[in-house]
């Protein structure tokens, strides 16, 4: 299996909305975004699958060595992981930097340091590292002329991560993780125990409606910042936003019953949204 094939398999196996958003890209850009996505999945899996934090830290440190090797390739320091190998040519072609890849790893390390977030400012820093930086890297791959597009990419990444947090409240709680800001739980009269024991009270529903409203506001901010001349190149992000905004609508219409079940869209529905959004441009 070639490095590119490995990345492709990693993307397909995830079933992520991210995969559907770049189906219609030209082959070279699709290869690049697939490699970036596979990198994100690999470092995220380190934290999700390692029960020993010290082991996870060691593995993330190893990934930092792989990042260094990506940018030293050809000078006697070759990366060994297939994802890192796939990123060697990608990083040169699409202006991906070691700093940004390491910032993504920084975000994964935050999961080893925190399982609660005091307020939205703290959560926003986490979201920046694990999602906004990915958005900035993606914007480089998709292409842009106006630097305002980077503001769009950063806010869109934040919107995506807030959507993930809303969708995964129950799943995260079963791993003793609560990404909803602690001060907002207090404001809405929801306790950590309510979250950990899947109590879907009226207060919880109001809390989640507030979280959905904030996520939607970041989608609005992102698209307000997207320059018209870069809209065509940035269509993959627009596709993913269409899928994620549909998911948010489903969660809200369902009464925010997300503690015991994971609301999701079928692959066919994602494909339909992706195709129709891409055609609209």
Short mmCIF file of N, CA and C in Angstrom, two decimals, residues 14-93:
data_model
loop_
_atom_site.label_atom_id
_atom_site.label_comp_id
_atom_site.label_asym_id
_atom_site.label_seq_id
_atom_site.Cartn_x
_atom_site.Cartn_y
_atom_site.Cartn_z
N UNK A 14 -13.12 6.58 8.26
CA UNK A 14 -13.65 7.50 9.27
C UNK A 14 -15.13 7.80 9.06
N UNK A 15 -15.58 7.78 7.79
CA UNK A 15 -16.96 8.14 7.49
C UNK A 15 -17.27 9.60 7.76
N UNK A 16 -16.23 10.42 7.89
CA UNK A 16 -16.40 11.82 8.29
C UNK A 16 -17.02 12.65 7.17
N UNK A 17 -17.71 13.71 7.59
CA UNK A 17 -18.24 14.68 6.63
C UNK A 17 -17.10 15.34 5.85
N UNK A 18 -15.94 15.40 6.48
CA UNK A 18 -14.76 15.98 5.84
C UNK A 18 -14.47 15.26 4.52
N UNK A 19 -14.62 13.95 4.53
CA UNK A 19 -14.34 13.15 3.33
C UNK A 19 -15.26 13.55 2.18
N UNK A 20 -16.54 13.74 2.47
CA UNK A 20 -17.51 14.07 1.42
C UNK A 20 -17.26 15.46 0.84
N UNK A 21 -16.65 16.34 1.64
CA UNK A 21 -16.47 17.71 1.19
C UNK A 21 -15.39 17.85 0.13
N UNK A 22 -14.48 16.88 0.01
CA UNK A 22 -13.44 17.03 -1.00
C UNK A 22 -13.50 15.97 -2.10
N UNK A 23 -14.65 15.33 -2.25
CA UNK A 23 -14.82 14.32 -3.30
C UNK A 23 -14.64 14.91 -4.70
N UNK A 24 -15.02 16.17 -4.90
CA UNK A 24 -15.06 16.74 -6.25
C UNK A 24 -13.86 17.63 -6.56
N UNK A 25 -12.85 17.59 -5.70
CA UNK A 25 -11.64 18.37 -5.94
C UNK A 25 -10.81 17.76 -7.08
N UNK A 26 -9.99 18.57 -7.75
CA UNK A 26 -9.00 18.02 -8.68
C UNK A 26 -8.08 17.05 -7.93
N UNK A 27 -7.53 16.07 -8.63
CA UNK A 27 -6.82 14.97 -7.99
C UNK A 27 -5.68 15.41 -7.08
N UNK A 28 -4.90 16.40 -7.50
CA UNK A 28 -3.75 16.81 -6.70
C UNK A 28 -4.19 17.46 -5.39
N UNK A 29 -5.21 18.30 -5.45
CA UNK A 29 -5.72 18.92 -4.22
C UNK A 29 -6.41 17.87 -3.34
N UNK A 30 -7.11 16.94 -3.98
CA UNK A 30 -7.76 15.88 -3.20
C UNK A 30 -6.72 15.02 -2.49
N UNK A 31 -5.62 14.73 -3.16
CA UNK A 31 -4.54 13.95 -2.54
C UNK A 31 -3.96 14.71 -1.35
N UNK A 32 -3.80 16.01 -1.49
CA UNK A 32 -3.23 16.82 -0.43
C UNK A 32 -4.15 16.91 0.79
N UNK A 33 -5.43 17.20 0.56
CA UNK A 33 -6.35 17.36 1.69
C UNK A 33 -6.59 16.01 2.38
N UNK A 34 -6.52 14.93 1.61
CA UNK A 34 -6.66 13.60 2.21
C UNK A 34 -5.48 13.30 3.12
N UNK A 35 -4.27 13.67 2.70
CA UNK A 35 -3.09 13.47 3.54
C UNK A 35 -3.19 14.29 4.82
N UNK A 36 -3.64 15.55 4.69
CA UNK A 36 -3.80 16.41 5.87
C UNK A 36 -4.82 15.81 6.82
N UNK A 37 -5.95 15.35 6.28
CA UNK A 37 -6.98 14.76 7.12
C UNK A 37 -6.47 13.51 7.82
N UNK A 38 -5.72 12.67 7.08
CA UNK A 38 -5.17 11.45 7.68
C UNK A 38 -4.22 11.79 8.82
N UNK A 39 -3.43 12.85 8.65
CA UNK A 39 -2.54 13.30 9.73
C UNK A 39 -3.36 13.66 10.98
N UNK A 40 -4.42 14.43 10.78
CA UNK A 40 -5.28 14.82 11.92
C UNK A 40 -5.87 13.60 12.61
N UNK A 41 -6.30 12.63 11.81
CA UNK A 41 -6.88 11.42 12.39
C UNK A 41 -5.84 10.63 13.18
N UNK A 42 -4.64 10.53 12.65
CA UNK A 42 -3.60 9.76 13.33
C UNK A 42 -3.27 10.36 14.70
N UNK A 43 -3.06 11.67 14.76
CA UNK A 43 -2.68 12.27 16.04
C UNK A 43 -3.87 12.32 17.00
N UNK A 44 -5.09 12.44 16.48
CA UNK A 44 -6.27 12.39 17.32
C UNK A 44 -6.46 11.00 17.91
N UNK A 45 -6.20 9.97 17.10
CA UNK A 45 -6.34 8.59 17.58
C UNK A 45 -5.38 8.28 18.71
N UNK A 46 -4.22 8.93 18.71
CA UNK A 46 -3.26 8.73 19.80
C UNK A 46 -3.92 9.02 21.14
N UNK A 47 -4.61 10.16 21.21
CA UNK A 47 -5.23 10.58 22.46
C UNK A 47 -6.46 9.73 22.77
N UNK A 48 -7.25 9.41 21.74
CA UNK A 48 -8.48 8.66 21.96
C UNK A 48 -8.22 7.21 22.35
N UNK A 49 -7.15 6.63 21.85
CA UNK A 49 -6.93 5.19 22.02
C UNK A 49 -5.95 4.83 23.11
N UNK A 50 -5.15 5.79 23.60
CA UNK A 50 -4.18 5.52 24.65
C UNK A 50 -4.80 5.82 26.02
N UNK A 51 -4.93 4.80 26.86
CA UNK A 51 -5.49 5.01 28.19
C UNK A 51 -4.45 5.57 29.15
N UNK A 52 -3.18 5.41 28.82
CA UNK A 52 -2.09 5.92 29.64
C UNK A 52 -1.60 7.24 29.04
N UNK A 53 -1.77 8.33 29.77
CA UNK A 53 -1.41 9.65 29.25
C UNK A 53 0.07 9.76 28.92
N UNK A 54 0.92 9.09 29.70
CA UNK A 54 2.36 9.16 29.43
C UNK A 54 2.71 8.49 28.11
N UNK A 55 2.01 7.41 27.79
CA UNK A 55 2.22 6.74 26.50
C UNK A 55 1.76 7.66 25.37
N UNK A 56 0.62 8.30 25.57
CA UNK A 56 0.10 9.22 24.55
C UNK A 56 1.07 10.37 24.31
N UNK A 57 1.65 10.91 25.38
CA UNK A 57 2.61 12.01 25.23
C UNK A 57 3.84 11.54 24.45
N UNK A 58 4.28 10.32 24.73
CA UNK A 58 5.43 9.78 24.02
C UNK A 58 5.13 9.64 22.53
N UNK A 59 3.93 9.17 22.22
CA UNK A 59 3.55 9.00 20.82
C UNK A 59 3.42 10.34 20.10
N UNK A 60 2.87 11.33 20.79
CA UNK A 60 2.76 12.66 20.18
C UNK A 60 4.14 13.28 19.98
N UNK A 61 5.06 13.02 20.91
CA UNK A 61 6.44 13.50 20.73
C UNK A 61 7.07 12.84 19.50
N UNK A 62 6.75 11.57 19.29
CA UNK A 62 7.24 10.87 18.10
C UNK A 62 6.67 11.51 16.83
N UNK A 63 5.40 11.91 16.88
CA UNK A 63 4.80 12.57 15.72
C UNK A 63 5.45 13.92 15.45
N UNK A 64 5.92 14.60 16.49
CA UNK A 64 6.64 15.86 16.27
C UNK A 64 7.95 15.59 15.54
N UNK A 65 8.56 14.46 15.83
CA UNK A 65 9.77 14.08 15.10
C UNK A 65 9.45 13.80 13.63
N UNK A 66 8.30 13.17 13.41
CA UNK A 66 7.87 12.90 12.03
C UNK A 66 7.61 14.22 11.28
N UNK A 67 7.02 15.19 11.97
CA UNK A 67 6.78 16.50 11.34
C UNK A 67 8.11 17.13 10.95
N UNK A 68 9.09 17.07 11.84
CA UNK A 68 10.41 17.61 11.52
C UNK A 68 11.00 16.90 10.30
N UNK A 69 10.80 15.59 10.24
CA UNK A 69 11.35 14.81 9.12
C UNK A 69 10.65 15.14 7.81
N UNK A 70 9.37 15.49 7.86
CA UNK A 70 8.64 15.89 6.64
C UNK A 70 9.36 17.04 5.96
N UNK A 71 9.83 17.99 6.76
CA UNK A 71 10.43 19.20 6.21
C UNK A 71 11.95 19.08 6.05
N UNK A 72 12.50 17.95 6.52
CA UNK A 72 13.93 17.68 6.31
C UNK A 72 14.15 16.60 5.27
N UNK A 73 13.06 16.09 4.69
CA UNK A 73 13.17 14.98 3.74
C UNK A 73 14.13 15.36 2.61
N UNK A 74 14.97 14.39 2.24
CA UNK A 74 15.96 14.66 1.21
C UNK A 74 17.27 15.15 1.76
N UNK A 75 17.30 15.39 3.08
CA UNK A 75 18.52 15.85 3.73
C UNK A 75 18.99 14.85 4.80
N UNK A 76 18.61 13.59 4.58
CA UNK A 76 19.07 12.53 5.47
C UNK A 76 18.15 12.23 6.63
N UNK A 77 17.02 12.91 6.74
CA UNK A 77 16.07 12.67 7.83
C UNK A 77 14.70 12.41 7.24
N UNK A 78 14.46 11.17 6.83
CA UNK A 78 13.22 10.82 6.15
C UNK A 78 12.15 10.38 7.14
N UNK A 79 10.90 10.79 6.94
CA UNK A 79 9.82 10.30 7.81
C UNK A 79 9.57 8.82 7.57
N UNK A 80 9.02 8.15 8.58
CA UNK A 80 8.79 6.71 8.46
C UNK A 80 7.31 6.33 8.32
N UNK A 81 6.41 7.17 8.83
CA UNK A 81 4.98 6.84 8.78
C UNK A 81 4.43 7.16 7.39
N UNK A 82 3.53 6.32 6.85
CA UNK A 82 3.00 6.58 5.50
C UNK A 82 2.31 7.93 5.37
N UNK A 83 1.63 8.40 6.41
CA UNK A 83 0.98 9.71 6.34
C UNK A 83 2.03 10.82 6.23
N UNK A 84 3.08 10.71 7.02
CA UNK A 84 4.16 11.70 6.95
C UNK A 84 4.83 11.67 5.58
N UNK A 85 5.00 10.49 5.03
CA UNK A 85 5.60 10.37 3.70
C UNK A 85 4.71 11.05 2.66
N UNK A 86 3.40 10.87 2.79
CA UNK A 86 2.47 11.50 1.85
C UNK A 86 2.51 13.01 1.96
N UNK A 87 2.82 13.52 3.14
CA UNK A 87 2.83 14.97 3.36
C UNK A 87 4.10 15.65 2.86
N UNK A 88 5.14 14.89 2.52
CA UNK A 88 6.41 15.50 2.09
C UNK A 88 6.21 16.39 0.88
N UNK A 89 5.65 15.84 -0.19
CA UNK A 89 5.46 16.64 -1.40
C UNK A 89 4.30 17.62 -1.24
N UNK A 90 3.29 17.21 -0.48
CA UNK A 90 2.13 18.07 -0.25
C UNK A 90 2.53 19.38 0.42
N UNK A 91 3.37 19.28 1.44
CA UNK A 91 3.75 20.47 2.20
C UNK A 91 4.50 21.48 1.34
N UNK A 92 5.27 20.98 0.40
CA UNK A 92 6.01 21.89 -0.48
C UNK A 92 5.10 22.55 -1.50
N UNK A 93 4.18 21.77 -2.03
CA UNK A 93 3.30 22.28 -3.08
C UNK A 93 2.27 23.27 -2.55
#
